[in-house]
Short mmCIF file of C-alpha atoms in Angstrom, two decimals:
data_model
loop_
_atom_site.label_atom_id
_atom_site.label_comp_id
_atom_site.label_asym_id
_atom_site.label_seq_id
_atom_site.Cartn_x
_atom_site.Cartn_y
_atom_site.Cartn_z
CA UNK A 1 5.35 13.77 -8.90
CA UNK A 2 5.61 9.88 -8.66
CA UNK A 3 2.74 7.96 -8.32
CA UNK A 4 3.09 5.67 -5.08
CA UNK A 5 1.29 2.77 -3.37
CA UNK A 6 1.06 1.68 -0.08
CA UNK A 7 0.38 -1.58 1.62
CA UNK A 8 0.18 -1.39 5.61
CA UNK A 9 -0.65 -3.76 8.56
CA UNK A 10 -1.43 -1.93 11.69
CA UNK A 11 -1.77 -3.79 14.97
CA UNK A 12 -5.45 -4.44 15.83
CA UNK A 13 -7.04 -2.80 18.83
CA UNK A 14 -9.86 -4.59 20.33
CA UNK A 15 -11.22 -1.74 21.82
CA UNK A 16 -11.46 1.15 19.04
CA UNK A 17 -10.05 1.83 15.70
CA UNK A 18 -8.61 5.02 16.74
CA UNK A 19 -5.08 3.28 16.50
CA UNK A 20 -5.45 2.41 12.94
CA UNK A 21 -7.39 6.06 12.50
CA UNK A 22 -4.24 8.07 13.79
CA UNK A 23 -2.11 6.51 11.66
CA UNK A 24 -3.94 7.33 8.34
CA UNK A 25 -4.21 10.59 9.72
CA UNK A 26 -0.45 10.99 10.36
CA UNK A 27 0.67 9.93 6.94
CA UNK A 28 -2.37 11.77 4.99
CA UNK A 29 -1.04 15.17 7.10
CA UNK A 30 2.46 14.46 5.98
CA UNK A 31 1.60 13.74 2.28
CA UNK A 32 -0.75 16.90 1.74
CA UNK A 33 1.65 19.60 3.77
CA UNK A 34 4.32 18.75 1.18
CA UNK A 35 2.17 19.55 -1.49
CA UNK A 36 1.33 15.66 -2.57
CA UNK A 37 -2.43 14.03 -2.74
CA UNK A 38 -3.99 11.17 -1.95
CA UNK A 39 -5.64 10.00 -4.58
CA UNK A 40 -7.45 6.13 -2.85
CA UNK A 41 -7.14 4.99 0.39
CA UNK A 42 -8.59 1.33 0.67
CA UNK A 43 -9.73 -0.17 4.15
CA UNK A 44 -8.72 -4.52 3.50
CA UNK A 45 -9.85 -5.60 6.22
CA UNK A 46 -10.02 -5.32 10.33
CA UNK A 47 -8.80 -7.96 13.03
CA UNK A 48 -7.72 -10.40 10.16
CA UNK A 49 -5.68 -13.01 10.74
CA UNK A 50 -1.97 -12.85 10.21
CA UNK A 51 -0.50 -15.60 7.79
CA UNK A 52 2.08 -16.01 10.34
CA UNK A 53 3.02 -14.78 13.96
CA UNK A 54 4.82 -11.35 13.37
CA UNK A 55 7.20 -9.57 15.11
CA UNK A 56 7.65 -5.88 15.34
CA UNK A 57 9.39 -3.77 17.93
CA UNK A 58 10.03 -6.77 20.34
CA UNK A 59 6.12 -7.78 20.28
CA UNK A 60 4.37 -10.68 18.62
CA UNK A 61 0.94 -9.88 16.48
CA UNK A 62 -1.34 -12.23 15.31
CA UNK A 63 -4.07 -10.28 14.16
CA UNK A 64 -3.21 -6.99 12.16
CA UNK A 65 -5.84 -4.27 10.22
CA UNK A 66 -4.57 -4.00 6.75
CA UNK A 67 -5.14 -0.65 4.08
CA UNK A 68 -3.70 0.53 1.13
CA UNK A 69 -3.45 4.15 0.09
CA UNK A 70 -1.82 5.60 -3.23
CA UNK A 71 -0.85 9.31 -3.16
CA UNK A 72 1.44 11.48 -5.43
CA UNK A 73 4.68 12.92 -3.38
CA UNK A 74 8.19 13.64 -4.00
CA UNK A 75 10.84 10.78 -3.52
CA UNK A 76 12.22 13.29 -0.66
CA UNK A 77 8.95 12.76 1.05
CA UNK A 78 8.60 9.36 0.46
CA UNK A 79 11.72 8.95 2.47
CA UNK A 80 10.30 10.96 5.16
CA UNK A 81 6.63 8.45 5.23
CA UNK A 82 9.25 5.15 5.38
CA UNK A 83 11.01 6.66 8.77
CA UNK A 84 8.00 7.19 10.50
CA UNK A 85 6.21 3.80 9.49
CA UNK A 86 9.99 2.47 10.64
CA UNK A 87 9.74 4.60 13.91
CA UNK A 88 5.96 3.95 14.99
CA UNK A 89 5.34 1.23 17.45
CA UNK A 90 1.60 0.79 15.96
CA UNK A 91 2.63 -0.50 12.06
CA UNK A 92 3.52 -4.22 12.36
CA UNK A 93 4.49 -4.09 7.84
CA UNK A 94 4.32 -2.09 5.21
CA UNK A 95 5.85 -1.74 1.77
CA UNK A 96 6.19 1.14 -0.77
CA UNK A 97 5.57 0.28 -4.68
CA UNK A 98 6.17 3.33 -7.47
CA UNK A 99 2.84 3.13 -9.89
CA UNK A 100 3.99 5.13 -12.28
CA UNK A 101 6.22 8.44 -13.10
CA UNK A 102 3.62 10.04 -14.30
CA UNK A 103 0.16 9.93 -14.66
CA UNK A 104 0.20 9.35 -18.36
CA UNK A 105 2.13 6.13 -17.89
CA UNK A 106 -0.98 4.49 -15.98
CA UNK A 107 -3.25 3.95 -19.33
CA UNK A 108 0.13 2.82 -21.29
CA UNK A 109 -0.77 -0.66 -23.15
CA UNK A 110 1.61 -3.48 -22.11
CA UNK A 111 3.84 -4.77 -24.36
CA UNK A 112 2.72 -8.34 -25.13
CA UNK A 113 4.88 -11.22 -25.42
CA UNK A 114 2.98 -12.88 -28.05
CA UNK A 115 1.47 -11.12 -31.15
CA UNK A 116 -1.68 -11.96 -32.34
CA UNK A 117 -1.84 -10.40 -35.77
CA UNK A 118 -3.96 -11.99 -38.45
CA UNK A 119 -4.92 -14.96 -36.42
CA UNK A 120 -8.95 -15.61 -36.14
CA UNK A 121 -10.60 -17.47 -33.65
CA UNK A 122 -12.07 -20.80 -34.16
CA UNK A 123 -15.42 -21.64 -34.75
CA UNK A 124 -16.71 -24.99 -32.94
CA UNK A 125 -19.59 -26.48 -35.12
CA UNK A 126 -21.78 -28.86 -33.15
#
């Protein structure tokens, strides 16, 4: 299974965090009944300011709660989580990224741009 990330701003209630707890909820249900697992979930930060006045489902936010979680599922699935982050009234943005394929691919080296064979630092003498 794909390794996926995601990036979510929920709208802030003043009152409780039970909003932004029902939503983790919802999507951690609908990621382990299919057989996937979340692997992090990430809390960024509560009542923080938006960069700019958003609007989502014919309300402006100003002030969102923002997490990340990355989880192994099937690309079926992951069509399934974007229709009901599209559908609920309580996610102001969100975005999906794929990690990796596989979880071999996470500890690949990059491929640098600039080789750096047989080149030795300088010495400064003072």
């Amino acid at each position: 299974m794909p390794l996926y990330e995601l990036f979510c701003i929920a709208v802030h209630n003043p009152s409780s965090s039970v909003n932004l707890r029902s939503v983790i909820n919802s999507l951690s249900n609908q990621i382990h009944s299919t057989g996937g697992v979340v692997r992090d979930m990430k809390k960024l930060g509560i009542n923080l300011t938006l960069p700019q006045r958003m609007r989502r489902m014919r309300q402006y936010h100003e002030r969102g709660d923002h997490f990340t979680m990355t989880f192994d599922t099937s690309p079926i699935v992951l069509k399934r989580l974007d229709e009901t982050l599209r559908r609920d009234p309580s996610i102001i943005r969100w975005t999906l990224l794929k990690k990796a394929s596989k979880v071999k691919d996470l500890n690949k080296p990059l491929n640098s741009s600039i080789e750096s064979h047989g080149i030795e630092p300088r010495q400064v003498e003072m």
